[in-house]
């Protein structure tokens, strides 16, 4: 009888442990965007460290309606927390409230929905990122000129903040935006590269084309074709290449001379922090509403440091 009682206690203990293994969802804007692969990796590593489960799932490609449906599915499944990179701030308001009404903690990462019921945001200070892109451009090309920019989706809160920061610096320094700017690529790398080429073709004397996201560099062959077509101007200092993000493919492009400055976010850190914050919220702890990850400025002088694999 005593051994049976001990066995029952052991089973109950194991069941309690299983119930305690919280499951948190990390929803990117698109599974085809390699930027979010780093957030996935950070999420998985931190989840293992703190004893929870990270489920990484989003739309196959940038599609706000599908993102909302995926979040609704997670609510139905009864996950213990959700972190979402918001493709369209207005479209997620209702589903975030739905999750909160079901007592599921919700935070945003990378891209915010500040007017929703989300409890916290973890990611870049996007307006400051836009400003830094502008400052780095002026550093490379001090003389005011014309410029074009490119964004992902017109309803993405984070990208609109970057545009605002970029405009604040460039237009404040006397730069003039060309017709047709900004272009929107909907996070499509091939389209992004083509749009940069189209800007350069339509505006042969343009001073700079500076996207607020690194999409074009995720199609390196097409991006190299765009730069090669303008390489004479690049070498003459008339066409600066200041680009966002510091993924390995982008670092390699800089090392090969296809960018002069990269202003990078820290998506791995966002994935890590998302798990920590969701666990605290699930346990009833208070967390800061805004949790900022930093920026990295990479040039040829320090690119090898960023390319070096982490130990």
mmCIF file of C-alpha atoms in Angstrom:
data_model
loop_
_atom_site.group_PDB
_atom_site.id
_atom_site.type_symbol
_atom_site.label_atom_id
_atom_site.label_comp_id
_atom_site.label_asym_id
_atom_site.label_seq_id
_atom_site.Cartn_x
_atom_site.Cartn_y
_atom_site.Cartn_z
ATOM 1 C CA UNK A 1 0.000 0.000 0.000
ATOM 2 C CA UNK A 2 2.811 2.381 0.894
ATOM 3 C CA UNK A 3 4.522 1.779 -2.479
ATOM 4 C CA UNK A 4 1.226 2.403 -4.294
ATOM 5 C CA UNK A 5 0.787 5.656 -2.401
ATOM 6 C CA UNK A 6 4.312 6.784 -3.298
ATOM 7 C CA UNK A 7 3.689 5.906 -6.944
ATOM 8 C CA UNK A 8 0.506 7.956 -6.958
ATOM 9 C CA UNK A 9 2.336 10.915 -5.455
ATOM 10 C CA UNK A 10 5.050 10.593 -8.105
ATOM 11 C CA UNK A 11 2.463 10.548 -10.917
ATOM 12 C CA UNK A 12 0.700 13.566 -9.439
ATOM 13 C CA UNK A 13 4.022 15.351 -9.180
ATOM 14 C CA UNK A 14 4.815 14.627 -12.831
ATOM 15 C CA UNK A 15 1.376 15.824 -13.906
ATOM 16 C CA UNK A 16 1.866 19.008 -11.928
ATOM 17 C CA UNK A 17 5.208 19.545 -13.660
ATOM 18 C CA UNK A 18 3.583 19.029 -17.063
ATOM 19 C CA UNK A 19 0.891 21.582 -16.249
ATOM 20 C CA UNK A 20 3.566 24.028 -15.147
ATOM 21 C CA UNK A 21 5.350 23.856 -18.530
ATOM 22 C CA UNK A 22 3.816 26.980 -20.014
ATOM 23 C CA UNK A 23 3.495 27.334 -23.774
ATOM 24 C CA UNK A 24 4.051 30.746 -25.337
ATOM 25 C CA UNK A 25 3.502 31.659 -28.986
ATOM 26 C CA UNK A 26 5.769 33.925 -31.016
ATOM 27 C CA UNK A 27 4.032 35.250 -34.151
ATOM 28 C CA UNK A 28 6.191 36.946 -36.834
ATOM 29 C CA UNK A 29 4.831 39.071 -39.676
ATOM 30 C CA UNK A 30 6.027 36.454 -42.163
ATOM 31 C CA UNK A 31 7.829 33.120 -41.933
ATOM 32 C CA UNK A 32 9.711 33.904 -45.157
ATOM 33 C CA UNK A 33 11.502 36.901 -43.626
ATOM 34 C CA UNK A 34 14.963 35.800 -42.357
ATOM 35 C CA UNK A 35 14.996 38.699 -39.913
ATOM 36 C CA UNK A 36 12.450 36.854 -37.780
ATOM 37 C CA UNK A 37 14.525 33.667 -37.804
ATOM 38 C CA UNK A 38 16.750 35.374 -35.234
ATOM 39 C CA UNK A 39 13.763 36.172 -33.002
ATOM 40 C CA UNK A 40 12.747 32.511 -33.303
ATOM 41 C CA UNK A 41 16.218 31.384 -32.264
ATOM 42 C CA UNK A 42 16.241 33.725 -29.270
ATOM 43 C CA UNK A 43 12.770 32.562 -28.272
ATOM 44 C CA UNK A 44 13.713 28.882 -28.441
ATOM 45 C CA UNK A 45 16.971 29.343 -26.534
ATOM 46 C CA UNK A 46 15.399 31.373 -23.737
ATOM 47 C CA UNK A 47 12.372 29.070 -23.493
ATOM 48 C CA UNK A 48 14.669 26.123 -22.900
ATOM 49 C CA UNK A 49 16.604 28.109 -20.308
ATOM 50 C CA UNK A 50 13.549 29.145 -18.266
ATOM 51 C CA UNK A 51 11.589 25.890 -18.672
ATOM 52 C CA UNK A 52 8.777 26.905 -21.016
ATOM 53 C CA UNK A 53 7.825 26.039 -24.604
ATOM 54 C CA UNK A 54 8.111 28.491 -27.499
ATOM 55 C CA UNK A 55 5.879 27.880 -30.531
ATOM 56 C CA UNK A 56 6.979 29.902 -33.549
ATOM 57 C CA UNK A 57 4.279 30.322 -36.185
ATOM 58 C CA UNK A 58 3.174 33.121 -38.490
ATOM 59 C CA UNK A 59 1.874 33.702 -42.015
ATOM 60 C CA UNK A 60 3.943 32.112 -44.769
ATOM 61 C CA UNK A 61 4.421 35.608 -46.128
ATOM 62 C CA UNK A 62 3.399 39.122 -45.055
ATOM 63 C CA UNK A 63 -0.402 38.874 -44.732
ATOM 64 C CA UNK A 64 -2.134 40.763 -41.870
ATOM 65 C CA UNK A 65 -5.423 38.841 -42.137
ATOM 66 C CA UNK A 66 -3.629 35.494 -41.829
ATOM 67 C CA UNK A 67 -1.669 36.805 -38.846
ATOM 68 C CA UNK A 68 -4.942 37.597 -37.086
ATOM 69 C CA UNK A 69 -6.293 34.107 -37.850
ATOM 70 C CA UNK A 70 -3.148 32.463 -36.469
ATOM 71 C CA UNK A 71 -3.509 34.450 -33.259
ATOM 72 C CA UNK A 72 -7.158 33.393 -32.982
ATOM 73 C CA UNK A 73 -6.068 29.772 -33.379
ATOM 74 C CA UNK A 74 -3.591 30.156 -30.530
ATOM 75 C CA UNK A 75 -6.347 31.610 -28.336
ATOM 76 C CA UNK A 76 -8.544 28.592 -29.109
ATOM 77 C CA UNK A 77 -5.645 26.259 -28.264
ATOM 78 C CA UNK A 78 -5.286 27.938 -24.889
ATOM 79 C CA UNK A 79 -1.643 28.955 -24.966
ATOM 80 C CA UNK A 80 -0.393 30.719 -21.842
ATOM 81 C CA UNK A 81 0.909 33.811 -23.636
ATOM 82 C CA UNK A 82 1.324 35.412 -27.067
ATOM 83 C CA UNK A 83 3.983 37.718 -28.507
ATOM 84 C CA UNK A 84 3.158 39.173 -31.927
ATOM 85 C CA UNK A 85 5.022 41.348 -34.418
ATOM 86 C CA UNK A 86 2.144 43.430 -35.713
ATOM 87 C CA UNK A 87 1.769 43.753 -39.483
ATOM 88 C CA UNK A 88 -1.309 46.012 -39.255
ATOM 89 C CA UNK A 89 -1.955 47.794 -35.975
ATOM 90 C CA UNK A 90 -5.671 48.305 -36.614
ATOM 91 C CA UNK A 91 -6.361 44.724 -37.677
ATOM 92 C CA UNK A 92 -5.051 43.142 -34.458
ATOM 93 C CA UNK A 93 -6.904 45.343 -31.965
ATOM 94 C CA UNK A 94 -9.921 43.039 -31.747
ATOM 95 C CA UNK A 95 -8.011 39.780 -31.520
ATOM 96 C CA UNK A 96 -5.665 41.150 -28.857
ATOM 97 C CA UNK A 97 -8.715 42.114 -26.775
ATOM 98 C CA UNK A 98 -10.116 38.631 -27.379
ATOM 99 C CA UNK A 99 -6.952 37.089 -25.963
ATOM 100 C CA UNK A 100 -6.905 39.391 -22.963
ATOM 101 C CA UNK A 101 -10.594 38.628 -22.270
ATOM 102 C CA UNK A 102 -9.516 34.973 -22.170
ATOM 103 C CA UNK A 103 -6.835 35.913 -19.584
ATOM 104 C CA UNK A 104 -4.009 35.203 -22.031
ATOM 105 C CA UNK A 105 -1.093 37.635 -21.642
ATOM 106 C CA UNK A 106 -0.302 39.460 -24.892
ATOM 107 C CA UNK A 107 2.747 41.503 -25.789
ATOM 108 C CA UNK A 108 4.079 42.871 -29.047
ATOM 109 C CA UNK A 109 7.639 42.485 -30.273
ATOM 110 C CA UNK A 110 9.453 44.233 -33.124
ATOM 111 C CA UNK A 111 6.272 46.051 -34.264
ATOM 112 C CA UNK A 112 3.816 47.519 -31.792
ATOM 113 C CA UNK A 113 0.077 48.184 -31.573
ATOM 114 C CA UNK A 114 0.154 50.875 -28.879
ATOM 115 C CA UNK A 115 -3.591 51.577 -28.933
ATOM 116 C CA UNK A 116 -4.505 47.947 -28.324
ATOM 117 C CA UNK A 117 -4.866 46.002 -25.062
ATOM 118 C CA UNK A 118 -1.355 44.575 -25.349
ATOM 119 C CA UNK A 119 0.457 44.659 -22.011
ATOM 120 C CA UNK A 120 4.001 45.387 -23.166
ATOM 121 C CA UNK A 121 6.212 45.988 -26.182
ATOM 122 C CA UNK A 122 9.745 44.671 -26.641
ATOM 123 C CA UNK A 123 11.821 45.868 -29.549
ATOM 124 C CA UNK A 124 13.554 48.758 -31.213
ATOM 125 C CA UNK A 125 12.938 52.422 -30.584
ATOM 126 C CA UNK A 126 11.865 52.705 -34.189
ATOM 127 C CA UNK A 127 11.789 56.474 -34.428
ATOM 128 C CA UNK A 128 15.356 56.546 -33.133
ATOM 129 C CA UNK A 129 16.326 53.907 -35.687
ATOM 130 C CA UNK A 130 14.966 56.145 -38.455
ATOM 131 C CA UNK A 131 16.903 59.074 -37.040
ATOM 132 C CA UNK A 132 20.098 56.992 -36.891
ATOM 133 C CA UNK A 133 19.687 55.940 -40.515
ATOM 134 C CA UNK A 134 19.386 59.619 -41.405
ATOM 135 C CA UNK A 135 22.380 60.629 -39.304
ATOM 136 C CA UNK A 136 24.552 57.933 -40.843
ATOM 137 C CA UNK A 137 23.499 58.968 -44.342
ATOM 138 C CA UNK A 138 24.446 62.585 -43.667
ATOM 139 C CA UNK A 139 27.760 61.421 -42.233
ATOM 140 C CA UNK A 140 28.565 59.610 -45.494
ATOM 141 C CA UNK A 141 26.990 62.292 -47.738
ATOM 142 C CA UNK A 142 27.062 65.681 -45.921
ATOM 143 C CA UNK A 143 25.730 67.701 -48.857
ATOM 144 C CA UNK A 144 21.877 67.781 -48.966
ATOM 145 C CA UNK A 145 20.379 66.150 -52.039
ATOM 146 C CA UNK A 146 17.334 64.203 -53.148
ATOM 147 C CA UNK A 147 16.397 60.847 -51.649
ATOM 148 C CA UNK A 148 13.900 58.013 -51.843
ATOM 149 C CA UNK A 149 12.905 55.556 -49.169
ATOM 150 C CA UNK A 150 11.144 52.228 -48.964
ATOM 151 C CA UNK A 151 8.948 50.617 -46.335
ATOM 152 C CA UNK A 152 7.249 47.258 -45.890
ATOM 153 C CA UNK A 153 3.529 47.726 -45.321
ATOM 154 C CA UNK A 154 1.806 51.111 -44.976
ATOM 155 C CA UNK A 155 -0.047 50.040 -41.813
ATOM 156 C CA UNK A 156 3.014 48.787 -39.879
ATOM 157 C CA UNK A 157 3.416 51.001 -36.811
ATOM 158 C CA UNK A 158 7.137 50.299 -36.408
ATOM 159 C CA UNK A 159 7.960 51.158 -40.021
ATOM 160 C CA UNK A 160 5.903 54.346 -39.950
ATOM 161 C CA UNK A 161 7.849 55.432 -36.873
ATOM 162 C CA UNK A 162 11.118 54.783 -38.691
ATOM 163 C CA UNK A 163 9.934 56.858 -41.629
ATOM 164 C CA UNK A 164 9.042 59.670 -39.232
ATOM 165 C CA UNK A 165 12.504 59.577 -37.664
ATOM 166 C CA UNK A 166 14.221 59.448 -41.054
ATOM 167 C CA UNK A 167 12.200 62.406 -42.345
ATOM 168 C CA UNK A 168 12.907 64.380 -39.185
ATOM 169 C CA UNK A 169 16.653 64.161 -39.766
ATOM 170 C CA UNK A 170 16.889 64.301 -43.561
ATOM 171 C CA UNK A 171 14.245 66.910 -44.287
ATOM 172 C CA UNK A 172 15.500 68.925 -41.331
ATOM 173 C CA UNK A 173 18.934 68.918 -42.994
ATOM 174 C CA UNK A 174 17.578 70.120 -46.340
ATOM 175 C CA UNK A 175 17.139 66.823 -48.183
ATOM 176 C CA UNK A 176 14.190 66.509 -50.608
ATOM 177 C CA UNK A 177 12.125 63.380 -51.167
ATOM 178 C CA UNK A 178 11.466 62.346 -54.780
ATOM 179 C CA UNK A 179 8.084 61.566 -56.281
ATOM 180 C CA UNK A 180 6.832 58.035 -55.621
ATOM 181 C CA UNK A 181 8.615 57.720 -52.290
ATOM 182 C CA UNK A 182 8.115 55.825 -50.071
ATOM 183 C CA UNK A 183 7.613 52.592 -51.991
ATOM 184 C CA UNK A 184 6.004 49.665 -50.155
ATOM 185 C CA UNK A 185 7.371 46.153 -50.779
ATOM 186 C CA UNK A 186 5.169 44.207 -48.325
ATOM 187 C CA UNK A 187 8.334 42.530 -46.988
ATOM 188 C CA UNK A 188 8.969 40.900 -50.388
ATOM 189 C CA UNK A 189 12.742 40.764 -50.954
ATOM 190 C CA UNK A 190 12.630 40.457 -54.750
ATOM 191 C CA UNK A 191 10.134 43.299 -55.063
ATOM 192 C CA UNK A 192 12.210 45.410 -52.676
ATOM 193 C CA UNK A 193 15.329 45.013 -54.814
ATOM 194 C CA UNK A 194 13.355 45.862 -57.948
ATOM 195 C CA UNK A 195 11.910 48.998 -56.335
ATOM 196 C CA UNK A 196 15.406 50.262 -55.485
ATOM 197 C CA UNK A 197 16.427 49.717 -59.114
ATOM 198 C CA UNK A 198 13.292 51.504 -60.313
ATOM 199 C CA UNK A 199 14.029 54.525 -58.104
ATOM 200 C CA UNK A 200 17.588 54.742 -59.446
ATOM 201 C CA UNK A 201 16.413 54.433 -63.054
ATOM 202 C CA UNK A 202 13.671 57.042 -62.706
ATOM 203 C CA UNK A 203 15.956 59.450 -60.814
ATOM 204 C CA UNK A 204 19.470 59.186 -62.314
ATOM 205 C CA UNK A 205 20.750 62.120 -60.253
ATOM 206 C CA UNK A 206 19.249 60.979 -56.941
ATOM 207 C CA UNK A 207 21.512 61.465 -53.933
ATOM 208 C CA UNK A 208 20.477 58.396 -51.918
ATOM 209 C CA UNK A 209 17.989 55.551 -51.698
ATOM 210 C CA UNK A 210 17.622 54.532 -48.070
ATOM 211 C CA UNK A 211 15.058 51.894 -47.042
ATOM 212 C CA UNK A 212 13.786 51.600 -43.468
ATOM 213 C CA UNK A 213 14.035 47.800 -43.603
ATOM 214 C CA UNK A 214 16.623 45.429 -45.042
ATOM 215 C CA UNK A 215 14.322 43.485 -47.379
ATOM 216 C CA UNK A 216 16.273 44.085 -50.603
ATOM 217 C CA UNK A 217 19.453 42.675 -49.090
ATOM 218 C CA UNK A 218 17.672 39.370 -48.444
ATOM 219 C CA UNK A 219 17.752 38.904 -52.255
ATOM 220 C CA UNK A 220 21.536 39.369 -52.545
ATOM 221 C CA UNK A 221 21.871 38.601 -56.254
ATOM 222 C CA UNK A 222 19.240 41.167 -57.241
ATOM 223 C CA UNK A 223 20.553 43.666 -54.708
ATOM 224 C CA UNK A 224 24.109 43.316 -56.042
ATOM 225 C CA UNK A 225 22.780 43.983 -59.529
ATOM 226 C CA UNK A 226 21.216 47.216 -58.301
ATOM 227 C CA UNK A 227 24.440 48.352 -56.613
ATOM 228 C CA UNK A 228 26.668 47.279 -59.522
ATOM 229 C CA UNK A 229 24.601 49.425 -61.878
ATOM 230 C CA UNK A 230 25.380 52.421 -59.659
ATOM 231 C CA UNK A 231 28.885 51.475 -58.512
ATOM 232 C CA UNK A 232 30.635 54.346 -60.302
ATOM 233 C CA UNK A 233 28.563 56.818 -58.282
ATOM 234 C CA UNK A 234 29.142 54.818 -55.092
ATOM 235 C CA UNK A 235 32.920 54.940 -55.548
ATOM 236 C CA UNK A 236 32.747 58.652 -56.374
ATOM 237 C CA UNK A 237 30.966 59.329 -53.082
ATOM 238 C CA UNK A 238 27.758 60.419 -54.834
ATOM 239 C CA UNK A 239 25.550 57.460 -53.929
ATOM 240 C CA UNK A 240 25.852 56.342 -50.286
ATOM 241 C CA UNK A 241 24.690 52.890 -49.266
ATOM 242 C CA UNK A 242 23.270 53.132 -45.740
ATOM 243 C CA UNK A 243 21.034 50.147 -45.018
ATOM 244 C CA UNK A 244 19.027 48.717 -42.101
ATOM 245 C CA UNK A 245 19.730 45.535 -40.130
ATOM 246 C CA UNK A 246 22.754 43.343 -39.506
ATOM 247 C CA UNK A 247 21.795 39.818 -40.512
ATOM 248 C CA UNK A 248 24.694 37.637 -41.728
ATOM 249 C CA UNK A 249 23.797 38.132 -45.390
ATOM 250 C CA UNK A 250 23.826 41.901 -44.895
ATOM 251 C CA UNK A 251 27.106 41.861 -43.007
ATOM 252 C CA UNK A 252 28.670 39.872 -45.839
ATOM 253 C CA UNK A 253 27.355 42.350 -48.407
ATOM 254 C CA UNK A 254 28.924 45.204 -46.449
ATOM 255 C CA UNK A 255 32.215 43.337 -46.252
ATOM 256 C CA UNK A 256 32.127 42.909 -50.042
ATOM 257 C CA UNK A 257 31.547 46.640 -50.581
ATOM 258 C CA UNK A 258 27.799 46.537 -51.269
ATOM 259 C CA UNK A 259 26.950 48.703 -48.253
ATOM 260 C CA UNK A 260 28.873 51.327 -46.320
ATOM 261 C CA UNK A 261 26.880 51.422 -43.092
ATOM 262 C CA UNK A 262 24.366 49.059 -41.515
ATOM 263 C CA UNK A 263 22.095 50.199 -38.689
ATOM 264 C CA UNK A 264 21.024 46.989 -37.019
ATOM 265 C CA UNK A 265 18.327 45.898 -34.610
ATOM 266 C CA UNK A 266 18.585 43.017 -32.156
ATOM 267 C CA UNK A 267 15.855 40.516 -33.084
ATOM 268 C CA UNK A 268 17.485 37.633 -31.166
ATOM 269 C CA UNK A 269 17.289 39.691 -27.985
ATOM 270 C CA UNK A 270 13.621 40.459 -28.729
ATOM 271 C CA UNK A 271 12.828 36.739 -28.853
ATOM 272 C CA UNK A 272 14.618 36.166 -25.561
ATOM 273 C CA UNK A 273 12.915 39.047 -23.770
ATOM 274 C CA UNK A 274 9.493 38.073 -25.128
ATOM 275 C CA UNK A 275 9.670 34.750 -23.277
ATOM 276 C CA UNK A 276 10.849 36.364 -20.030
ATOM 277 C CA UNK A 277 8.116 39.010 -20.115
ATOM 278 C CA UNK A 278 5.335 36.554 -20.940
ATOM 279 C CA UNK A 279 6.379 34.284 -18.070
ATOM 280 C CA UNK A 280 6.305 37.210 -15.640
ATOM 281 C CA UNK A 281 2.876 38.306 -16.874
ATOM 282 C CA UNK A 282 1.541 34.758 -16.645
ATOM 283 C CA UNK A 283 2.778 34.604 -13.057
ATOM 284 C CA UNK A 284 1.019 37.860 -12.206
ATOM 285 C CA UNK A 285 4.136 40.021 -12.043
ATOM 286 C CA UNK A 286 4.318 43.591 -13.260
ATOM 287 C CA UNK A 287 6.548 44.415 -16.238
ATOM 288 C CA UNK A 288 7.578 47.674 -17.913
ATOM 289 C CA UNK A 289 5.233 48.575 -20.745
ATOM 290 C CA UNK A 290 8.077 49.582 -23.083
ATOM 291 C CA UNK A 291 11.196 47.396 -23.280
ATOM 292 C CA UNK A 292 13.756 48.754 -25.725
ATOM 293 C CA UNK A 293 16.442 46.629 -27.358
ATOM 294 C CA UNK A 294 19.416 48.536 -28.706
ATOM 295 C CA UNK A 295 20.880 49.397 -32.096
ATOM 296 C CA UNK A 296 24.213 48.470 -33.657
ATOM 297 C CA UNK A 297 26.052 50.604 -36.213
ATOM 298 C CA UNK A 298 28.323 48.482 -38.414
ATOM 299 C CA UNK A 299 30.926 49.695 -40.920
ATOM 300 C CA UNK A 300 33.926 48.082 -42.606
ATOM 301 C CA UNK A 301 35.914 48.914 -39.463
ATOM 302 C CA UNK A 302 33.916 46.622 -37.163
ATOM 303 C CA UNK A 303 32.092 44.220 -39.492
ATOM 304 C CA UNK A 304 34.417 41.307 -38.687
ATOM 305 C CA UNK A 305 33.407 41.525 -35.038
ATOM 306 C CA UNK A 306 29.754 41.025 -35.998
ATOM 307 C CA UNK A 307 30.503 38.286 -38.526
ATOM 308 C CA UNK A 308 32.460 36.290 -35.945
ATOM 309 C CA UNK A 309 30.302 33.386 -34.722
ATOM 310 C CA UNK A 310 29.215 33.603 -31.096
ATOM 311 C CA UNK A 311 31.009 31.179 -28.778
#
